[in-house]
Coordinates of C-alpha atoms and ligand atoms in Angstrom, one line a residue:
M18 CA 27.9 7.5 -13.4
S19 CA 26.7 3.9 -13.5
N20 CA 29.1 3.4 -11.4
T21 CA 29.1 5.9 -8.5
A22 CA 25.0 4.2 -8.3
A23 CA 26.2 0.7 -7.7
T24 CA 28.7 2.1 -5.3
V25 CA 25.4 3.9 -3.6
W26 CA 23.6 0.9 -4.0
N27 CA 26.4 -2.2 -2.4
N28 CA 26.7 0.5 0.3
C29 CA 22.7 0.7 1.3
L30 CA 22.5 -3.5 0.1
A31 CA 25.2 -4.2 3.3
F32 CA 22.8 -1.9 5.7
I33 CA 19.9 -3.8 4.5
E34 CA 21.5 -7.1 4.9
D35 CA 22.1 -6.9 7.7
N36 CA 18.9 -5.8 9.3
I37 CA 16.9 -8.7 7.4
T38 CA 16.8 -11.6 7.6
S39 CA 18.9 -13.9 5.1
Q40 CA 16.2 -15.2 3.0
A41 CA 14.0 -12.0 2.9
Y42 CA 17.3 -10.8 1.9
K43 CA 18.2 -12.8 -1.4
T44 CA 14.7 -13.1 -1.4
W45 CA 13.8 -8.9 -2.1
F46 CA 16.9 -7.0 -2.5
E47 CA 20.1 -9.5 -4.5
P48 CA 17.3 -9.2 -7.8
I49 CA 17.6 -5.5 -7.9
K50 CA 20.4 -3.4 -9.7
A51 CA 21.0 -0.3 -9.1
V52 CA 20.5 1.7 -12.9
K53 CA 20.8 5.6 -11.9
L54 CA 22.3 8.0 -9.7
T55 CA 20.7 11.3 -10.7
D56 CA 21.7 14.1 -7.4
S57 CA 20.6 12.6 -5.6
A58 CA 18.0 10.3 -6.6
L59 CA 19.1 6.7 -7.7
S60 CA 17.9 4.0 -10.0
I61 CA 16.3 0.6 -8.8
Q62 CA 16.0 -1.5 -11.4
V63 CA 12.9 -4.3 -9.5
P64 CA 11.2 -7.2 -11.6
S65 CA 7.2 -6.8 -11.4
K66 CA 5.2 -4.8 -10.5
F67 CA 3.9 -6.7 -7.6
F68 CA 7.7 -6.7 -6.5
Y69 CA 7.3 -3.2 -5.9
E70 CA 4.6 -3.0 -4.4
W71 CA 6.0 -5.6 -2.0
L72 CA 9.1 -3.8 -1.1
E73 CA 7.4 -0.7 -0.8
E74 CA 4.6 -2.5 1.7
H75 CA 7.3 -4.0 3.9
Y76 CA 10.8 -2.7 2.9
V77 CA 10.6 1.2 2.4
K78 CA 11.5 2.5 5.9
L79 CA 14.0 0.3 5.8
L80 CA 15.1 1.3 2.7
K81 CA 15.7 5.1 3.7
V82 CA 17.0 5.3 6.7
A83 CA 19.6 3.7 4.3
L84 CA 19.1 6.0 1.3
T85 CA 19.3 9.2 3.4
K86 CA 22.5 7.2 4.8
E87 CA 24.1 7.7 1.7
L88 CA 22.7 10.3 -0.3
G89 CA 21.7 12.8 2.6
A90 CA 17.9 14.3 3.7
T91 CA 17.6 14.5 0.1
A92 CA 18.0 11.5 -1.0
K93 CA 15.0 9.7 -3.3
L94 CA 14.6 6.6 -4.9
V95 CA 13.0 5.7 -8.4
Y96 CA 12.6 2.2 -9.5
V97 CA 12.6 1.0 -12.7
I98 CA 10.5 -2.1 -13.5
R99 CA 11.2 -4.6 -16.2
M100 CA 7.9 -6.1 -16.9
E101 CA 9.8 -8.9 -19.7
N102 CA 9.8 -11.7 -18.6
T103 CA 11.2 -15.1 -19.7
Y104 CA 7.9 -15.3 -21.6
G105 CA 8.2 -12.1 -23.5
N106 CA 5.2 -10.7 -22.9
K107 CA 6.3 -7.5 -24.0
Q108 CA 3.4 -5.5 -24.9
P109 CA 3.2 -2.0 -22.8
F110 CA 0.3 -1.4 -21.2
T111 CA -1.0 1.5 -18.5
E112 CA -1.1 0.8 -14.8
R113 CA -2.1 2.1 -11.9
I114 CA 1.0 3.8 -9.9
P115 CA 1.4 5.8 -7.1
S116 CA 1.9 9.7 -7.2
S117 CA 4.9 11.3 -6.5
N118 CA 3.4 14.9 -6.7
R119 CA 0.2 14.2 -5.0
S120 CA -0.3 12.0 -2.1
N121 CA 1.8 12.3 1.0
T122 CA -0.5 8.6 1.6
Q123 CA 1.0 5.8 -0.6
A124 CA -3.4 4.8 -0.8
S125 CA -5.2 7.4 -2.0
Q126 CA -5.3 9.0 -4.6
N127 CA -3.3 7.3 -7.9
V128 CA -2.5 8.3 -10.9
D129 CA -2.0 6.8 -14.6
V130 CA 0.8 6.5 -16.4
P131 CA 1.6 4.6 -19.3
L132 CA 3.6 1.6 -18.9
K133 CA 6.5 1.5 -22.3
N134 CA 8.3 -2.1 -22.5
K135 CA 11.4 -0.8 -20.9
S136 CA 12.0 1.6 -17.6
P137 CA 9.7 2.9 -16.9
E138 CA 9.7 4.4 -13.8
L139 CA 8.2 5.0 -10.8
K140 CA 9.0 7.3 -8.2
N141 CA 8.8 7.2 -4.4
P142 CA 8.8 10.8 -2.8
F143 CA 8.8 8.3 0.4
V144 CA 6.1 8.8 1.9
I145 CA 5.1 7.3 4.8
P146 CA 1.8 6.8 4.9
G147 CA 0.3 8.8 7.7
I148 CA 2.8 10.5 8.9
R149 CA 2.0 13.8 8.2
N150 CA -1.5 14.4 7.6
V151 CA -3.5 16.1 9.9
K152 CA -6.4 16.1 8.5
I153 CA -8.5 13.0 7.9
E154 CA -7.2 11.3 4.9
S155 CA -9.1 7.4 4.2
Q156 CA -6.0 5.6 5.2
L157 CA -6.9 2.9 2.1
N158 CA -4.9 1.2 -0.3
P159 CA -7.1 1.0 -3.5
N160 CA -5.6 -1.8 -4.8
Y161 CA -7.3 -4.0 -1.9
N162 CA -10.4 -4.3 -3.6
F163 CA -13.5 -6.2 -3.3
D164 CA -12.5 -7.1 -7.8
S165 CA -9.8 -8.2 -6.7
F166 CA -10.1 -9.7 -3.5
L167 CA -11.2 -13.6 -4.5
E168 CA -14.5 -15.1 -3.7
G169 CA -14.5 -19.3 -2.3
E170 CA -15.7 -21.4 -0.1
S171 CA -13.3 -19.1 2.1
N172 CA -14.3 -16.6 2.3
R173 CA -17.6 -16.1 0.9
L174 CA -19.5 -15.7 4.2
A175 CA -17.4 -12.9 5.8
R176 CA -17.4 -11.1 1.6
S177 CA -20.6 -11.2 0.9
A178 CA -21.2 -9.1 3.9
G179 CA -18.1 -6.7 3.8
I180 CA -19.8 -6.2 0.1
A181 CA -23.7 -5.2 2.0
V182 CA -22.0 -3.5 4.9
A183 CA -20.7 -0.8 2.0
N184 CA -24.0 -0.8 0.3
K185 CA -25.1 0.7 3.4
P186 CA -22.8 1.2 6.6
G187 CA -24.4 1.7 9.3
G188 CA -27.6 0.6 8.3
T189 CA -27.5 -3.2 8.4
S190 CA -27.3 -5.6 11.4
F191 CA -23.6 -6.3 10.7
N192 CA -22.4 -3.7 13.4
P193 CA -20.0 -4.2 14.1
L194 CA -18.7 -6.2 11.6
L195 CA -16.1 -8.8 12.7
V196 CA -13.7 -10.4 10.7
F197 CA -12.0 -12.7 11.7
G198 CA -8.5 -15.8 11.2
G199 CA -5.5 -16.7 10.8
V200 CA -2.7 -15.1 9.0
G201 CA -2.3 -14.1 5.8
L202 CA -5.9 -14.5 4.9
G203 CA -7.0 -11.4 3.6
K204 CA -7.7 -9.8 7.0
T205 CA -6.8 -6.7 5.9
H206 CA -7.8 -7.0 2.1
L207 CA -10.8 -7.7 3.2
A208 CA -11.3 -4.5 6.5
H209 CA -9.8 -2.3 3.6
A210 CA -12.3 -3.9 0.9
I211 CA -15.3 -2.1 2.5
G212 CA -14.0 0.5 2.8
V213 CA -13.4 1.1 -0.6
D214 CA -16.0 0.8 -1.8
I215 CA -17.7 3.2 1.0
K216 CA -15.6 6.1 -0.4
D217 CA -17.5 5.1 -3.8
K218 CA -20.4 4.9 -3.4
Y219 CA -20.6 7.5 0.1
P220 CA -17.4 10.3 -1.1
E221 CA -19.3 12.1 1.5
K222 CA -18.7 9.6 4.8
T223 CA -15.2 10.3 6.6
V224 CA -14.0 6.3 5.8
L225 CA -10.5 6.0 8.2
Y226 CA -8.6 2.4 8.5
I227 CA -6.1 1.9 10.9
S228 CA -4.2 -0.3 12.1
A229 CA -4.7 -1.0 16.6
E230 CA -1.0 -1.0 17.2
K231 CA -1.0 2.5 15.6
F232 CA -4.9 3.1 17.2
V233 CA -3.0 2.0 20.6
Q234 CA 0.1 4.5 20.5
Q235 CA -1.9 7.9 19.3
Y236 CA -3.9 6.8 22.6
S237 CA -0.4 6.5 24.7
E238 CA 0.6 9.9 23.2
S239 CA -2.8 11.4 23.4
V240 CA -2.5 10.5 27.4
Q241 CA 1.0 11.7 27.0
K242 CA 0.3 15.3 25.5
N243 CA -2.8 15.7 27.5
N244 CA -4.9 16.2 25.2
R245 CA -7.2 12.7 25.4
N246 CA -10.2 14.7 24.9
D247 CA -9.4 15.7 21.3
F248 CA -8.3 11.1 20.3
I249 CA -11.4 10.6 20.9
H250 CA -12.9 13.6 19.4
F251 CA -11.2 12.8 15.6
Y252 CA -12.9 9.4 16.7
Q253 CA -16.1 10.2 17.3
V254 CA -16.0 12.9 13.8
I255 CA -15.7 9.2 11.6
D256 CA -18.8 7.6 9.8
V257 CA -16.9 3.8 8.9
L258 CA -14.1 3.0 11.5
I259 CA -12.4 0.1 10.3
V260 CA -9.6 -1.4 13.0
D261 CA -7.2 -3.7 11.8
D262 CA -6.0 -6.7 14.3
I263 CA -7.9 -5.8 17.1
Q264 CA -6.9 -8.5 19.4
L265 CA -3.7 -6.3 20.0
L266 CA -6.0 -4.2 22.6
S267 CA -5.7 -7.4 25.1
G268 CA -3.6 -6.3 28.7
K269 CA -4.3 -2.9 27.1
A270 CA -6.9 -1.3 29.9
G271 CA -6.6 1.9 28.9
T272 CA -6.7 2.3 24.7
Q273 CA -10.0 -0.9 25.6
D274 CA -11.2 1.1 27.8
V275 CA -11.2 4.5 25.7
F276 CA -11.3 2.0 22.8
F277 CA -15.1 0.9 24.7
H278 CA -16.3 4.8 24.2
I279 CA -15.2 5.1 21.3
F280 CA -17.4 2.6 19.5
N281 CA -20.6 3.0 21.4
H282 CA -20.7 6.7 20.4
L283 CA -20.6 5.1 16.7
H284 CA -22.9 2.4 17.0
Q285 CA -25.2 4.8 19.0
N286 CA -25.1 7.3 16.6
G287 CA -26.0 4.3 13.8
R288 CA -22.0 4.8 12.3
Q289 CA -19.9 1.5 10.9
V290 CA -17.8 -0.1 12.7
I291 CA -15.8 -2.6 11.4
L292 CA -12.2 -5.0 13.3
T293 CA -10.1 -7.6 12.7
S294 CA -9.2 -9.9 14.9
D295 CA -6.7 -13.0 14.2
K296 CA -9.3 -14.7 17.0
A297 CA -12.9 -15.2 17.4
P298 CA -13.9 -13.1 20.0
V299 CA -14.8 -16.4 21.8
D300 CA -10.8 -17.0 22.2
M301 CA -9.6 -13.0 22.2
I302 CA -7.1 -12.9 25.2
D303 CA -7.2 -10.4 28.2
I304 CA -10.2 -7.7 26.7
E305 CA -12.7 -6.2 28.6
Q306 CA -15.9 -8.8 28.4
R307 CA -17.6 -5.3 28.1
L308 CA -15.6 -5.0 24.8
L309 CA -15.9 -8.6 23.8
S310 CA -19.7 -8.0 23.8
R311 CA -20.1 -6.0 21.8
F312 CA -17.5 -7.8 19.4
K313 CA -20.1 -10.1 19.4
W314 CA -23.4 -7.8 18.3
G315 CA -22.9 -7.2 15.2
L316 CA -21.3 -10.6 12.7
S317 CA -19.0 -12.4 13.7
A318 CA -17.5 -13.9 9.8
E319 CA -14.6 -16.3 10.1
L320 CA -11.8 -16.1 6.4
N321 CA -10.1 -20.2 6.7
H322 CA -8.0 -21.5 4.6
P323 CA -8.5 -21.2 1.2
D324 CA -9.3 -24.7 -0.3
Y325 CA -6.8 -25.8 -3.7
E326 CA -9.3 -24.2 -6.2
T327 CA -9.5 -20.9 -4.3
R328 CA -6.3 -21.2 -4.3
V329 CA -5.1 -21.3 -8.4
A330 CA -7.5 -18.3 -9.1
I331 CA -5.5 -16.2 -6.6
I332 CA -3.1 -17.2 -8.8
K333 CA -3.8 -16.8 -11.3
N334 CA -5.2 -13.7 -10.4
K335 CA -1.9 -11.7 -9.3
L336 CA -0.4 -14.0 -13.0
Y337 CA -2.1 -12.0 -14.7
R338 CA -2.4 -8.9 -13.0
D339 CA 1.3 -9.1 -12.9
G340 CA 1.6 -9.0 -16.5
V341 CA 3.1 -13.0 -16.4
E342 CA 2.7 -16.3 -17.4
M343 CA 3.8 -19.6 -15.7
P344 CA 3.0 -23.7 -16.6
D345 CA -0.4 -24.9 -15.7
D346 CA 1.4 -27.5 -13.5
I347 CA 3.6 -25.5 -12.0
V348 CA 0.5 -23.3 -10.6
E349 CA -1.1 -26.1 -9.3
F350 CA 2.2 -27.6 -7.6
L351 CA 2.5 -23.6 -5.5
A352 CA -1.1 -24.4 -4.8
N353 CA -0.8 -27.8 -3.4
N354 CA 2.4 -27.2 -1.2
I355 CA 1.5 -23.6 -0.3
K356 CA -2.2 -23.7 1.8
T357 CA -2.4 -22.3 5.0
N358 CA -1.0 -18.1 3.7
I359 CA -2.1 -15.9 0.7
R360 CA 0.8 -13.8 1.5
E361 CA 3.0 -16.9 1.7
L362 CA 1.5 -18.0 -1.7
E363 CA 2.8 -14.6 -3.0
G364 CA 5.7 -13.9 -1.9
A365 CA 6.1 -17.2 -3.3
I366 CA 5.4 -16.2 -7.2
I367 CA 7.2 -13.0 -6.8
S368 CA 10.6 -14.9 -5.6
L369 CA 9.9 -17.5 -8.8
I370 CA 9.5 -14.6 -11.5
A371 CA 12.6 -12.9 -9.8
H372 CA 14.9 -15.6 -10.0
S373 CA 13.1 -16.3 -13.7
S374 CA 13.5 -13.6 -14.5
F375 CA 17.0 -12.0 -13.8
N376 CA 18.6 -15.3 -14.1
K377 CA 17.1 -15.5 -17.5
K378 CA 15.4 -19.2 -16.8
E379 CA 12.9 -20.4 -17.3
I380 CA 10.5 -21.0 -15.0
T381 CA 11.1 -24.4 -14.5
I382 CA 9.5 -27.4 -11.8
E383 CA 11.9 -27.4 -9.5
L384 CA 13.0 -24.1 -9.7
A385 CA 9.8 -23.7 -8.2
K386 CA 10.6 -27.1 -5.7
K387 CA 13.8 -24.9 -4.5
I388 CA 11.6 -21.8 -3.4
V389 CA 8.5 -23.4 -2.0
D390 CA 10.7 -25.4 0.0
N391 CA 12.5 -22.0 0.9
Y392 CA 9.4 -20.5 2.5
V393 CA 7.7 -24.1 3.2
K394 CA 10.7 -23.7 5.6
H395 CA 10.4 -19.7 6.9
T396 CA 6.5 -21.6 8.0
K397 CA 5.4 -22.8 11.1
R398 CA 5.2 -26.1 11.3
E399 CA 2.1 -27.5 12.0
V400 CA 2.2 -29.1 15.6
S401 CA -0.4 -30.7 16.7
I402 CA -1.6 -31.3 20.6
D403 CA -0.7 -34.9 21.1
Y404 CA 2.4 -34.6 20.3
I405 CA 2.7 -30.5 22.7
Q406 CA 1.7 -33.1 25.6
K407 CA 3.8 -35.7 23.9
V408 CA 7.4 -32.6 24.4
V409 CA 6.0 -31.7 27.5
S410 CA 5.4 -34.8 29.3
D411 CA 8.6 -35.8 27.9
Y412 CA 10.7 -32.9 28.6
F413 CA 9.5 -33.1 32.6
Q414 CA 9.7 -37.0 32.3
M415 CA 6.4 -38.0 32.6
D416 CA 3.4 -39.5 30.7
V417 CA 0.6 -37.8 29.1
E418 CA -1.6 -39.7 31.0
T419 CA 0.5 -38.2 34.3
L420 CA -0.2 -34.7 32.3
Q421 CA -3.3 -34.6 31.5
S422 CA -4.4 -36.6 35.5
K423 CA -6.9 -34.4 37.7
T424 CA -3.9 -33.9 40.4
R425 CA -3.2 -30.9 42.1
K426 CA 1.0 -31.6 42.7
R427 CA 2.9 -28.6 41.8
H428 CA 5.0 -29.6 39.2
I429 CA 2.2 -31.5 37.3
V430 CA 0.5 -28.3 37.1
Q431 CA 2.7 -27.0 35.2
A432 CA 2.8 -29.4 33.0
R433 CA -0.4 -29.4 32.0
Q434 CA -0.7 -25.6 32.2
L435 CA 2.6 -25.1 30.0
A436 CA 1.4 -27.3 27.4
M437 CA -1.9 -26.4 26.8
F438 CA -0.5 -22.5 26.5
F439 CA 1.6 -23.7 23.7
A440 CA -1.3 -25.4 22.4
K441 CA -3.0 -22.3 22.0
K442 CA 0.2 -20.9 20.7
F443 CA 1.4 -23.2 17.8
T444 CA -2.4 -24.8 16.7
K445 CA -5.2 -23.3 15.5
A446 CA -7.5 -24.9 17.8
S447 CA -10.3 -23.1 20.7
L448 CA -10.0 -22.3 23.9
A449 CA -12.5 -25.2 24.7
S450 CA -10.8 -27.6 22.4
I451 CA -7.6 -27.4 23.9
G452 CA -9.0 -28.0 27.4
S453 CA -11.0 -31.2 25.9
Q454 CA -7.9 -32.9 24.5
I455 CA -5.3 -32.0 27.1
G456 CA -7.6 -34.2 30.2
Q457 CA -11.2 -32.8 30.2
R458 CA -10.6 -28.9 30.8
D459 CA -12.7 -26.7 29.9
H460 CA -12.1 -23.3 28.1
A461 CA -12.1 -21.1 30.9
T462 CA -8.7 -23.1 31.9
V463 CA -7.0 -22.9 29.7
L464 CA -7.8 -19.8 29.9
H465 CA -6.1 -19.5 32.3
A466 CA -3.2 -21.4 32.5
C467 CA -2.2 -19.3 28.9
K468 CA -2.2 -16.3 32.0
T469 CA -0.2 -18.0 34.2
V470 CA 2.2 -18.8 31.6
D471 CA 2.3 -15.5 30.9
N472 CA 2.9 -14.1 34.4
L473 CA 5.9 -17.3 35.3
S474 CA 7.4 -16.6 32.6
S475 CA 7.6 -13.3 33.7
T476 CA 8.5 -13.3 37.2
D477 CA 9.9 -16.8 37.8
K478 CA 13.3 -17.2 35.9
Q479 CA 13.1 -20.7 36.3
F480 CA 10.0 -20.8 34.8
R481 CA 11.0 -18.8 32.1
K482 CA 13.2 -21.3 31.1
Y483 CA 11.5 -24.3 31.2
V484 CA 9.2 -22.2 28.9
E485 CA 12.3 -21.6 26.5
D486 CA 13.4 -24.4 26.5
L487 CA 9.9 -26.4 25.1
Q488 CA 9.6 -23.6 22.6
K489 CA 12.5 -25.2 20.8
K490 CA 12.3 -28.3 20.9
L491 CA 8.3 -27.5 19.5
T492 CA 9.6 -24.6 16.5
I493 CA 12.6 -27.6 16.3
Ligands
ADP14 P1 -4.2 -11.0 6.8 O1 -4.4 -10.1 7.1 O2 -5.2 -12.4 6.9 O3 -2.8 -10.9 7.6 P2 -4.4 -9.8 3.9 O4 -5.2 -8.9 4.3 O5 -2.5 -9.9 4.4 O6 -4.2 -10.5 5.3 O7 -3.6 -10.4 2.9 C1 -2.3 -11.3 2.6 C2 -2.1 -11.4 1.1 O8 -3.1 -12.1 0.3 C3 -2.0 -9.7 0.2 O9 -1.5 -9.6 -0.9 C4 -3.6 -10.0 0.1 O10 -3.9 -9.2 -1.5 C5 -3.9 -11.9 -0.3 N1 -5.5 -12.1 -0.3 C6 -5.7 -12.9 0.3 N2 -7.0 -12.9 0.7 C7 -7.9 -12.8 -1.2 C8 -7.9 -13.6 -1.8 N3 -9.8 -13.8 -1.7 N4 -9.1 -13.0 -3.3 C9 -7.1 -12.3 -3.0 N5 -5.9 -12.1 -2.4 C10 -5.8 -11.8 -1.7
MG15 MG1 -3.9 -8.0 8.5

């Protein structure tokens, strides 16, 4: 039997390997072992619950495709979690996991299943949240709650505002509440936490979490199917609307228009709107002014990079919830080396646990270093605006003063615009701050530069080459 399980899994792996980066493959798929095949259910063993959750969150679709190719449409995947770790923490305990038969959204319902020492089985019904249901399911992930969202200086304002909103949805001046901040800093987690808390306190309220991406997609489908009004109506009956990554509406005039109407309706009727974005409203590009001004009606709260203490607390909390112990010096090493993205911090922890538990190696500083190297290589290197100006000037064989000068000569203007464009793309600086560093321009000039570069790179082949060359130089 186990031979067949291995064969099926190897075939799946071959397919998976072709479809993801080799780093992701190494981290997330190599440590998996196929353990059993019964009918069309393949059991795979993963090193921890967190590992399982990560696979579910990031690779469920890929796994489904791979497994369906091998075992047909009735293919099922069963996770077996091996909880033991190098430090031999083996007490049985109870974990909350998604249930296979009660829920058709991964997130909204859970059952308690006792996990024994070995081989607890998690059935995965392969249901991708949101594709089947028509009645309004909140689409909230109960694991993303306030308890698991650790407080620190970096998130205090946003977190407290979130709690205030959850206590009195629609009844505070934080409407909309806009949470903004960089990648992996907890926007999605916090947005869910607010929704989860509201559902807890006000079960009768209709709460809906939706990514802006999906909103855009639903809207364009509604236009194609000629039921735009149904679409609007659907959103108008919601009490608490949470839209994640609202910056993705940029450039989508139709969706912005419809969102504007939905927003107004909800707001006028005292319903709560919660938005997240990777930029402050003032830095959002290609979003209509009237919508931006709505975003500013309530409160915009920023999530900043977590400070050292918060990073340590987040790591320890994660380890605790995963039932894993790790020496303090390694926790400190991780906290010192991965600073700007909590998702990467979590990825490194899980990768460490996976390596150590499957290779039966202790978690050592050397192993931690190796893994952090992988992660840090993968993170975008922080480039400074000065560095960008230098690279762009060198590329066009001019000096930085010329690039910054007031001249209107076309090739110099273009170089300057490219520098602004890349500063926007590769740094966290605001438009105003970019402008002031690149020849004392204002934020409107920078905005215009970004748009011009966007336009030119889609219409002018030579210009596109500049963009590609520079992009390469700046990312090596
Ligand atoms: P974003 O949406 O800003 O890109 P996420 O909300 O997806 O970021 O967060 C990335 C990961 O970091 C998630 O697993 C989340 O649970 C975790 N995380 C973020 N902030 C915190 C926090 N304050 N406490 C604990 N975990 C956090
Ligand atoms: Mg997010």
